Amino acid sequence: MGRGIDLGGTMQILIEESSGRLLAVQERSSDRPGTLTWWTAATASGWADASPRLTSTIVPGN
């Protein structure tokens, strides 16, 4: 079971209550209440001993 935490505006993260694990990030429409505009699910999460390595490839945005 997850609990939603509002990040302000239309963004929300979903956290598993028992473990505190990130489940998903979602955004709701600002002009159509209750409408989900996009979401992404976390397949794995946890602590790391090192900073992530960023690739040298830059992917242009849309």
mmCIF file with all atom_site columns, N, CA and C in Angstrom:
data_model
loop_
_atom_site.group_PDB
_atom_site.id
_atom_site.type_symbol
_atom_site.label_atom_id
_atom_site.label_alt_id
_atom_site.label_comp_id
_atom_site.label_asym_id
_atom_site.label_entity_id
_atom_site.label_seq_id
_atom_site.pdbx_PDB_ins_code
_atom_site.Cartn_x
_atom_site.Cartn_y
_atom_site.Cartn_z
_atom_site.occupancy
_atom_site.B_iso_or_equiv
_atom_site.pdbx_formal_charge
_atom_site.auth_seq_id
_atom_site.auth_comp_id
_atom_site.auth_asym_id
_atom_site.auth_atom_id
_atom_site.pdbx_PDB_model_num
ATOM 1   N N  . MET A 1 1  ? 0.848  -1.164 0.000   1.00 0.00 ? 1  MET A N  1
ATOM 2   C CA . MET A 1 1  ? 0.000  0.000  0.000   1.00 0.00 ? 1  MET A CA 1
ATOM 3   C C  . MET A 1 1  ? 0.893  1.227  0.000   1.00 0.00 ? 1  MET A C  1
ATOM 4   N N  . GLY A 1 2  ? 0.550  2.231  -0.795  1.00 0.00 ? 2  GLY A N  1
ATOM 5   C CA . GLY A 1 2  ? 1.351  3.439  -0.883  1.00 0.00 ? 2  GLY A CA 1
ATOM 6   C C  . GLY A 1 2  ? 0.620  4.657  -0.373  1.00 0.00 ? 2  GLY A C  1
ATOM 7   N N  . ARG A 1 3  ? 1.412  5.655  -0.037  1.00 0.00 ? 3  ARG A N  1
ATOM 8   C CA . ARG A 1 3  ? 0.866  6.940  0.411   1.00 0.00 ? 3  ARG A CA 1
ATOM 9   C C  . ARG A 1 3  ? 1.439  8.022  -0.485  1.00 0.00 ? 3  ARG A C  1
ATOM 10  N N  . GLY A 1 4  ? 0.559  8.901  -0.988  1.00 0.00 ? 4  GLY A N  1
ATOM 11  C CA . GLY A 1 4  ? 0.982  10.001 -1.838  1.00 0.00 ? 4  GLY A CA 1
ATOM 12  C C  . GLY A 1 4  ? 1.456  11.189 -1.017  1.00 0.00 ? 4  GLY A C  1
ATOM 13  N N  . ILE A 1 5  ? 2.537  11.808 -1.481  1.00 0.00 ? 5  ILE A N  1
ATOM 14  C CA . ILE A 1 5  ? 3.065  13.011 -0.855  1.00 0.00 ? 5  ILE A CA 1
ATOM 15  C C  . ILE A 1 5  ? 3.136  14.086 -1.926  1.00 0.00 ? 5  ILE A C  1
ATOM 16  N N  . ASP A 1 6  ? 2.396  15.177 -1.724  1.00 0.00 ? 6  ASP A N  1
ATOM 17  C CA . ASP A 1 6  ? 2.386  16.272 -2.688  1.00 0.00 ? 6  ASP A CA 1
ATOM 18  C C  . ASP A 1 6  ? 3.698  17.025 -2.637  1.00 0.00 ? 6  ASP A C  1
ATOM 19  N N  . LEU A 1 7  ? 4.245  17.330 -3.819  1.00 0.00 ? 7  LEU A N  1
ATOM 20  C CA . LEU A 1 7  ? 5.481  18.090 -3.918  1.00 0.00 ? 7  LEU A CA 1
ATOM 21  C C  . LEU A 1 7  ? 5.200  19.541 -4.287  1.00 0.00 ? 7  LEU A C  1
ATOM 22  N N  . GLY A 1 8  ? 3.951  19.901 -4.303  1.00 0.00 ? 8  GLY A N  1
ATOM 23  C CA . GLY A 1 8  ? 3.569  21.253 -4.699  1.00 0.00 ? 8  GLY A CA 1
ATOM 24  C C  . GLY A 1 8  ? 3.071  21.235 -6.135  1.00 0.00 ? 8  GLY A C  1
ATOM 25  N N  . GLY A 1 9  ? 2.124  22.066 -6.411  1.00 0.00 ? 9  GLY A N  1
ATOM 26  C CA . GLY A 1 9  ? 1.567  22.085 -7.758  1.00 0.00 ? 9  GLY A CA 1
ATOM 27  C C  . GLY A 1 9  ? 0.856  20.789 -8.077  1.00 0.00 ? 9  GLY A C  1
ATOM 28  N N  . THR A 1 10 ? 1.275  20.138 -9.152  1.00 0.00 ? 10 THR A N  1
ATOM 29  C CA . THR A 1 10 ? 0.596  18.934 -9.616  1.00 0.00 ? 10 THR A CA 1
ATOM 30  C C  . THR A 1 10 ? 1.425  17.665 -9.408  1.00 0.00 ? 10 THR A C  1
ATOM 31  N N  . MET A 1 11 ? 2.639  17.784 -8.874  1.00 0.00 ? 11 MET A N  1
ATOM 32  C CA . MET A 1 11 ? 3.543  16.638 -8.700  1.00 0.00 ? 11 MET A CA 1
ATOM 33  C C  . MET A 1 11 ? 3.289  15.918 -7.387  1.00 0.00 ? 11 MET A C  1
ATOM 34  N N  . GLN A 1 12 ? 3.462  14.603 -7.419  1.00 0.00 ? 12 GLN A N  1
ATOM 35  C CA . GLN A 1 12 ? 3.259  13.776 -6.238  1.00 0.00 ? 12 GLN A CA 1
ATOM 36  C C  . GLN A 1 12 ? 4.197  12.571 -6.311  1.00 0.00 ? 12 GLN A C  1
ATOM 37  N N  . ILE A 1 13 ? 4.758  12.170 -5.147  1.00 0.00 ? 13 ILE A N  1
ATOM 38  C CA . ILE A 1 13 ? 5.514  10.922 -5.088  1.00 0.00 ? 13 ILE A CA 1
ATOM 39  C C  . ILE A 1 13 ? 4.695  9.923  -4.278  1.00 0.00 ? 13 ILE A C  1
ATOM 40  N N  . LEU A 1 14 ? 4.842  8.660  -4.597  1.00 0.00 ? 14 LEU A N  1
ATOM 41  C CA . LEU A 1 14 ? 4.145  7.594  -3.879  1.00 0.00 ? 14 LEU A CA 1
ATOM 42  C C  . LEU A 1 14 ? 5.192  6.768  -3.135  1.00 0.00 ? 14 LEU A C  1
ATOM 43  N N  . ILE A 1 15 ? 4.996  6.637  -1.827  1.00 0.00 ? 15 ILE A N  1
ATOM 44  C CA . ILE A 1 15 ? 5.927  5.946  -0.952  1.00 0.00 ? 15 ILE A CA 1
ATOM 45  C C  . ILE A 1 15 ? 5.233  4.748  -0.322  1.00 0.00 ? 15 ILE A C  1
ATOM 46  N N  . GLU A 1 16 ? 5.938  3.607  -0.247  1.00 0.00 ? 16 GLU A N  1
ATOM 47  C CA . GLU A 1 16 ? 5.416  2.436  0.450   1.00 0.00 ? 16 GLU A CA 1
ATOM 48  C C  . GLU A 1 16 ? 5.469  2.723  1.952   1.00 0.00 ? 16 GLU A C  1
ATOM 49  N N  . GLU A 1 17 ? 4.329  2.664  2.607   1.00 0.00 ? 17 GLU A N  1
ATOM 50  C CA . GLU A 1 17 ? 4.231  3.060  4.013   1.00 0.00 ? 17 GLU A CA 1
ATOM 51  C C  . GLU A 1 17 ? 5.096  2.219  4.945   1.00 0.00 ? 17 GLU A C  1
ATOM 52  N N  . SER A 1 18 ? 5.145  0.929  4.723   1.00 0.00 ? 18 SER A N  1
ATOM 53  C CA . SER A 1 18 ? 5.853  0.061  5.669   1.00 0.00 ? 18 SER A CA 1
ATOM 54  C C  . SER A 1 18 ? 7.376  0.195  5.601   1.00 0.00 ? 18 SER A C  1
ATOM 55  N N  . SER A 1 19 ? 7.917  0.505  4.419   1.00 0.00 ? 19 SER A N  1
ATOM 56  C CA . SER A 1 19 ? 9.370  0.547  4.266   1.00 0.00 ? 19 SER A CA 1
ATOM 57  C C  . SER A 1 19 ? 9.929  1.931  3.939   1.00 0.00 ? 19 SER A C  1
ATOM 58  N N  . GLY A 1 20 ? 9.077  2.840  3.461   1.00 0.00 ? 20 GLY A N  1
ATOM 59  C CA . GLY A 1 20 ? 9.556  4.153  3.031   1.00 0.00 ? 20 GLY A CA 1
ATOM 60  C C  . GLY A 1 20 ? 10.152 4.126  1.639   1.00 0.00 ? 20 GLY A C  1
ATOM 61  N N  . ARG A 1 21 ? 9.985  3.023  0.922   1.00 0.00 ? 21 ARG A N  1
ATOM 62  C CA . ARG A 1 21 ? 10.546 2.862  -0.422  1.00 0.00 ? 21 ARG A CA 1
ATOM 63  C C  . ARG A 1 21 ? 9.752  3.668  -1.442  1.00 0.00 ? 21 ARG A C  1
ATOM 64  N N  . LEU A 1 22 ? 10.453 4.320  -2.366  1.00 0.00 ? 22 LEU A N  1
ATOM 65  C CA . LEU A 1 22 ? 9.810  5.052  -3.445  1.00 0.00 ? 22 LEU A CA 1
ATOM 66  C C  . LEU A 1 22 ? 9.123  4.078  -4.394  1.00 0.00 ? 22 LEU A C  1
ATOM 67  N N  . LEU A 1 23 ? 7.853  4.303  -4.674  1.00 0.00 ? 23 LEU A N  1
ATOM 68  C CA . LEU A 1 23 ? 7.106  3.461  -5.603  1.00 0.00 ? 23 LEU A CA 1
ATOM 69  C C  . LEU A 1 23 ? 6.940  4.111  -6.969  1.00 0.00 ? 23 LEU A C  1
ATOM 70  N N  . ALA A 1 24 ? 6.603  5.407  -6.978  1.00 0.00 ? 24 ALA A N  1
ATOM 71  C CA . ALA A 1 24 ? 6.329  6.085  -8.242  1.00 0.00 ? 24 ALA A CA 1
ATOM 72  C C  . ALA A 1 24 ? 6.340  7.595  -8.072  1.00 0.00 ? 24 ALA A C  1
ATOM 73  N N  . VAL A 1 25 ? 6.425  8.270  -9.211  1.00 0.00 ? 25 VAL A N  1
ATOM 74  C CA . VAL A 1 25 ? 6.288  9.722  -9.286  1.00 0.00 ? 25 VAL A CA 1
ATOM 75  C C  . VAL A 1 25 ? 5.186  9.964  -10.306 1.00 0.00 ? 25 VAL A C  1
ATOM 76  N N  . GLN A 1 26 ? 4.290  10.883 -10.017 1.00 0.00 ? 26 GLN A N  1
ATOM 77  C CA . GLN A 1 26 ? 3.196  11.144 -10.950 1.00 0.00 ? 26 GLN A CA 1
ATOM 78  C C  . GLN A 1 26 ? 2.857  12.622 -10.992 1.00 0.00 ? 26 GLN A C  1
ATOM 79  N N  . GLU A 1 27 ? 2.186  12.997 -12.064 1.00 0.00 ? 27 GLU A N  1
ATOM 80  C CA . GLU A 1 27 ? 1.720  14.371 -12.219 1.00 0.00 ? 27 GLU A CA 1
ATOM 81  C C  . GLU A 1 27 ? 0.254  14.345 -12.618 1.00 0.00 ? 27 GLU A C  1
ATOM 82  N N  . ARG A 1 28 ? -0.503 15.208 -12.009 1.00 0.00 ? 28 ARG A N  1
ATOM 83  C CA . ARG A 1 28 ? -1.932 15.318 -12.318 1.00 0.00 ? 28 ARG A CA 1
ATOM 84  C C  . ARG A 1 28 ? -2.185 16.605 -13.080 1.00 0.00 ? 28 ARG A C  1
ATOM 85  N N  . SER A 1 29 ? -3.218 16.612 -13.885 1.00 0.00 ? 29 SER A N  1
ATOM 86  C CA . SER A 1 29 ? -3.581 17.778 -14.683 1.00 0.00 ? 29 SER A CA 1
ATOM 87  C C  . SER A 1 29 ? -3.994 18.935 -13.790 1.00 0.00 ? 29 SER A C  1
ATOM 88  N N  . SER A 1 30 ? -3.537 20.135 -14.124 1.00 0.00 ? 30 SER A N  1
ATOM 89  C CA . SER A 1 30 ? -3.914 21.315 -13.346 1.00 0.00 ? 30 SER A CA 1
ATOM 90  C C  . SER A 1 30 ? -5.273 21.864 -13.783 1.00 0.00 ? 30 SER A C  1
ATOM 91  N N  . ASP A 1 31 ? -5.693 21.569 -15.014 1.00 0.00 ? 31 ASP A N  1
ATOM 92  C CA . ASP A 1 31 ? -6.983 22.088 -15.487 1.00 0.00 ? 31 ASP A CA 1
ATOM 93  C C  . ASP A 1 31 ? -8.100 21.053 -15.494 1.00 0.00 ? 31 ASP A C  1
ATOM 94  N N  . ARG A 1 32 ? -7.767 19.775 -15.279 1.00 0.00 ? 32 ARG A N  1
ATOM 95  C CA . ARG A 1 32 ? -8.781 18.720 -15.194 1.00 0.00 ? 32 ARG A CA 1
ATOM 96  C C  . ARG A 1 32 ? -8.526 17.919 -13.924 1.00 0.00 ? 32 ARG A C  1
ATOM 97  N N  . PRO A 1 33 ? -9.095 18.340 -12.804 1.00 0.00 ? 33 PRO A N  1
ATOM 98  C CA . PRO A 1 33 ? -8.833 17.692 -11.509 1.00 0.00 ? 33 PRO A CA 1
ATOM 99  C C  . PRO A 1 33 ? -9.038 16.171 -11.558 1.00 0.00 ? 33 PRO A C  1
ATOM 100 N N  . GLY A 1 34 ? -8.100 15.462 -10.954 1.00 0.00 ? 34 GLY A N  1
ATOM 101 C CA . GLY A 1 34 ? -8.199 14.012 -10.887 1.00 0.00 ? 34 GLY A CA 1
ATOM 102 C C  . GLY A 1 34 ? -7.630 13.276 -12.081 1.00 0.00 ? 34 GLY A C  1
ATOM 103 N N  . THR A 1 35 ? -7.235 14.005 -13.133 1.00 0.00 ? 35 THR A N  1
ATOM 104 C CA . THR A 1 35 ? -6.715 13.379 -14.339 1.00 0.00 ? 35 THR A CA 1
ATOM 105 C C  . THR A 1 35 ? -5.202 13.216 -14.235 1.00 0.00 ? 35 THR A C  1
ATOM 106 N N  . LEU A 1 36 ? -4.729 11.990 -14.381 1.00 0.00 ? 36 LEU A N  1
ATOM 107 C CA . LEU A 1 36 ? -3.308 11.684 -14.356 1.00 0.00 ? 36 LEU A CA 1
ATOM 108 C C  . LEU A 1 36 ? -2.721 12.006 -15.726 1.00 0.00 ? 36 LEU A C  1
ATOM 109 N N  . THR A 1 37 ? -1.691 12.862 -15.789 1.00 0.00 ? 37 THR A N  1
ATOM 110 C CA . THR A 1 37 ? -1.103 13.227 -17.081 1.00 0.00 ? 37 THR A CA 1
ATOM 111 C C  . THR A 1 37 ? 0.116  12.374 -17.424 1.00 0.00 ? 37 THR A C  1
ATOM 112 N N  . TRP A 1 38 ? 0.893  11.967 -16.423 1.00 0.00 ? 38 TRP A N  1
ATOM 113 C CA . TRP A 1 38 ? 2.000  11.025 -16.639 1.00 0.00 ? 38 TRP A CA 1
ATOM 114 C C  . TRP A 1 38 ? 2.435  10.448 -15.311 1.00 0.00 ? 38 TRP A C  1
ATOM 115 N N  . TRP A 1 39 ? 3.160  9.328  -15.381 1.00 0.00 ? 39 TRP A N  1
ATOM 116 C CA . TRP A 1 39 ? 3.696  8.703  -14.180 1.00 0.00 ? 39 TRP A CA 1
ATOM 117 C C  . TRP A 1 39 ? 4.884  7.846  -14.570 1.00 0.00 ? 39 TRP A C  1
ATOM 118 N N  . THR A 1 40 ? 5.712  7.551  -13.596 1.00 0.00 ? 40 THR A N  1
ATOM 119 C CA . THR A 1 40 ? 6.820  6.624  -13.784 1.00 0.00 ? 40 THR A CA 1
ATOM 120 C C  . THR A 1 40 ? 6.957  5.808  -12.508 1.00 0.00 ? 40 THR A C  1
ATOM 121 N N  . ALA A 1 41 ? 7.152  4.514  -12.661 1.00 0.00 ? 41 ALA A N  1
ATOM 122 C CA . ALA A 1 41 ? 7.265  3.614  -11.513 1.00 0.00 ? 41 ALA A CA 1
ATOM 123 C C  . ALA A 1 41 ? 8.731  3.335  -11.214 1.00 0.00 ? 41 ALA A C  1
ATOM 124 N N  . ALA A 1 42 ? 9.054  3.215  -9.950  1.00 0.00 ? 42 ALA A N  1
ATOM 125 C CA . ALA A 1 42 ? 10.412 2.848  -9.530  1.00 0.00 ? 42 ALA A CA 1
ATOM 126 C C  . ALA A 1 42 ? 10.495 1.324  -9.450  1.00 0.00 ? 42 ALA A C  1
ATOM 127 N N  . THR A 1 43 ? 11.430 0.735  -10.171 1.00 0.00 ? 43 THR A N  1
ATOM 128 C CA . THR A 1 43 ? 11.582 -0.719 -10.138 1.00 0.00 ? 43 THR A CA 1
ATOM 129 C C  . THR A 1 43 ? 12.536 -1.154 -9.033  1.00 0.00 ? 43 THR A C  1
ATOM 130 N N  . ALA A 1 44 ? 13.406 -0.246 -8.598  1.00 0.00 ? 44 ALA A N  1
ATOM 131 C CA . ALA A 1 44 ? 14.331 -0.537 -7.513  1.00 0.00 ? 44 ALA A CA 1
ATOM 132 C C  . ALA A 1 44 ? 14.757 0.776  -6.879  1.00 0.00 ? 44 ALA A C  1
ATOM 133 N N  . SER A 1 45 ? 15.000 0.740  -5.596  1.00 0.00 ? 45 SER A N  1
ATOM 134 C CA . SER A 1 45 ? 15.512 1.920  -4.908  1.00 0.00 ? 45 SER A CA 1
ATOM 135 C C  . SER A 1 45 ? 16.301 1.465  -3.692  1.00 0.00 ? 45 SER A C  1
ATOM 136 N N  . GLY A 1 46 ? 17.199 2.289  -3.262  1.00 0.00 ? 46 GLY A N  1
ATOM 137 C CA . GLY A 1 46 ? 17.998 1.927  -2.097  1.00 0.00 ? 46 GLY A CA 1
ATOM 138 C C  . GLY A 1 46 ? 19.146 2.898  -1.915  1.00 0.00 ? 46 GLY A C  1
ATOM 139 N N  . TRP A 1 47 ? 19.926 2.670  -0.874  1.00 0.00 ? 47 TRP A N  1
ATOM 140 C CA . TRP A 1 47 ? 21.066 3.515  -0.572  1.00 0.00 ? 47 TRP A CA 1
ATOM 141 C C  . TRP A 1 47 ? 22.257 3.070  -1.412  1.00 0.00 ? 47 TRP A C  1
ATOM 142 N N  . ALA A 1 48 ? 23.127 4.009  -1.709  1.00 0.00 ? 48 ALA A N  1
ATOM 143 C CA . ALA A 1 48 ? 24.349 3.716  -2.452  1.00 0.00 ? 48 ALA A CA 1
ATOM 144 C C  . ALA A 1 48 ? 25.547 4.249  -1.684  1.00 0.00 ? 48 ALA A C  1
ATOM 145 N N  . ASP A 1 49 ? 26.688 3.605  -1.863  1.00 0.00 ? 49 ASP A N  1
ATOM 146 C CA . ASP A 1 49 ? 27.917 4.047  -1.214  1.00 0.00 ? 49 ASP A CA 1
ATOM 147 C C  . ASP A 1 49 ? 28.664 5.106  -2.020  1.00 0.00 ? 49 ASP A C  1
ATOM 148 N N  . ALA A 1 50 ? 28.291 5.267  -3.287  1.00 0.00 ? 50 ALA A N  1
ATOM 149 C CA . ALA A 1 50 ? 28.998 6.213  -4.154  1.00 0.00 ? 50 ALA A CA 1
ATOM 150 C C  . ALA A 1 50 ? 28.006 7.043  -4.951  1.00 0.00 ? 50 ALA A C  1
ATOM 151 N N  . SER A 1 51 ? 28.470 8.168  -5.443  1.00 0.00 ? 51 SER A N  1
ATOM 152 C CA . SER A 1 51 ? 27.649 9.011  -6.308  1.00 0.00 ? 51 SER A CA 1
ATOM 153 C C  . SER A 1 51 ? 27.461 8.320  -7.653  1.00 0.00 ? 51 SER A C  1
ATOM 154 N N  . PRO A 1 52 ? 26.332 8.565  -8.317  1.00 0.00 ? 52 PRO A N  1
ATOM 155 C CA . PRO A 1 52 ? 26.122 7.942  -9.629  1.00 0.00 ? 52 PRO A CA 1
ATOM 156 C C  . PRO A 1 52 ? 27.085 8.515  -10.660 1.00 0.00 ? 52 PRO A C  1
ATOM 157 N N  . ARG A 1 53 ? 27.473 7.715  -11.614 1.00 0.00 ? 53 ARG A N  1
ATOM 158 C CA . ARG A 1 53 ? 28.323 8.170  -12.714 1.00 0.00 ? 53 ARG A CA 1
ATOM 159 C C  . ARG A 1 53 ? 27.418 8.630  -13.846 1.00 0.00 ? 53 ARG A C  1
ATOM 160 N N  . LEU A 1 54 ? 27.626 9.838  -14.283 1.00 0.00 ? 54 LEU A N  1
ATOM 161 C CA . LEU A 1 54 ? 26.839 10.377 -15.390 1.00 0.00 ? 54 LEU A CA 1
ATOM 162 C C  . LEU A 1 54 ? 27.543 10.063 -16.703 1.00 0.00 ? 54 LEU A C  1
ATOM 163 N N  . THR A 1 55 ? 26.768 9.732  -17.705 1.00 0.00 ? 55 THR A N  1
ATOM 164 C CA . THR A 1 55 ? 27.358 9.453  -19.018 1.00 0.00 ? 55 THR A CA 1
ATOM 165 C C  . THR A 1 55 ? 27.782 10.754 -19.665 1.00 0.00 ? 55 THR A C  1
ATOM 166 N N  . SER A 1 56 ? 28.691 10.665 -20.604 1.00 0.00 ? 56 SER A N  1
ATOM 167 C CA . SER A 1 56 ? 29.148 11.862 -21.313 1.00 0.00 ? 56 SER A CA 1
ATOM 168 C C  . SER A 1 56 ? 28.208 12.206 -22.453 1.00 0.00 ? 56 SER A C  1
ATOM 169 N N  . THR A 1 57 ? 27.288 11.303 -22.762 1.00 0.00 ? 57 THR A N  1
ATOM 170 C CA . THR A 1 57 ? 26.325 11.544 -23.832 1.00 0.00 ? 57 THR A CA 1
ATOM 171 C C  . THR A 1 57 ? 25.201 12.436 -23.342 1.00 0.00 ? 57 THR A C  1
ATOM 172 N N  . ILE A 1 58 ? 24.929 13.486 -24.072 1.00 0.00 ? 58 ILE A N  1
ATOM 173 C CA . ILE A 1 58 ? 23.837 14.395 -23.732 1.00 0.00 ? 58 ILE A CA 1
ATOM 174 C C  . ILE A 1 58 ? 22.672 14.104 -24.658 1.00 0.00 ? 58 ILE A C  1
ATOM 175 N N  . VAL A 1 59 ? 21.542 13.808 -24.107 1.00 0.00 ? 59 VAL A N  1
ATOM 176 C CA . VAL A 1 59 ? 20.345 13.521 -24.891 1.00 0.00 ? 59 VAL A CA 1
ATOM 177 C C  . VAL A 1 59 ? 19.507 14.787 -24.945 1.00 0.00 ? 59 VAL A C  1
ATOM 178 N N  . PRO A 1 60 ? 19.269 15.332 -26.139 1.00 0.00 ? 60 PRO A N  1
ATOM 179 C CA . PRO A 1 60 ? 18.467 16.559 -26.233 1.00 0.00 ? 60 PRO A CA 1
ATOM 180 C C  . PRO A 1 60 ? 17.033 16.315 -25.808 1.00 0.00 ? 60 PRO A C  1
ATOM 181 N N  . GLY A 1 61 ? 16.430 17.311 -25.160 1.00 0.00 ? 61 GLY A N  1
ATOM 182 C CA . GLY A 1 61 ? 15.044 17.216 -24.728 1.00 0.00 ? 61 GLY A CA 1
ATOM 183 C C  . GLY A 1 61 ? 14.088 17.436 -25.871 1.00 0.00 ? 61 GLY A C  1
ATOM 184 N N  . ASN A 1 62 ? 12.828 17.224 -25.614 1.00 0.00 ? 62 ASN A N  1
ATOM 185 C CA . ASN A 1 62 ? 11.796 17.429 -26.628 1.00 0.00 ? 62 ASN A CA 1
ATOM 186 C C  . ASN A 1 62 ? 11.415 18.874 -26.701 1.00 0.00 ? 62 ASN A C  1
#
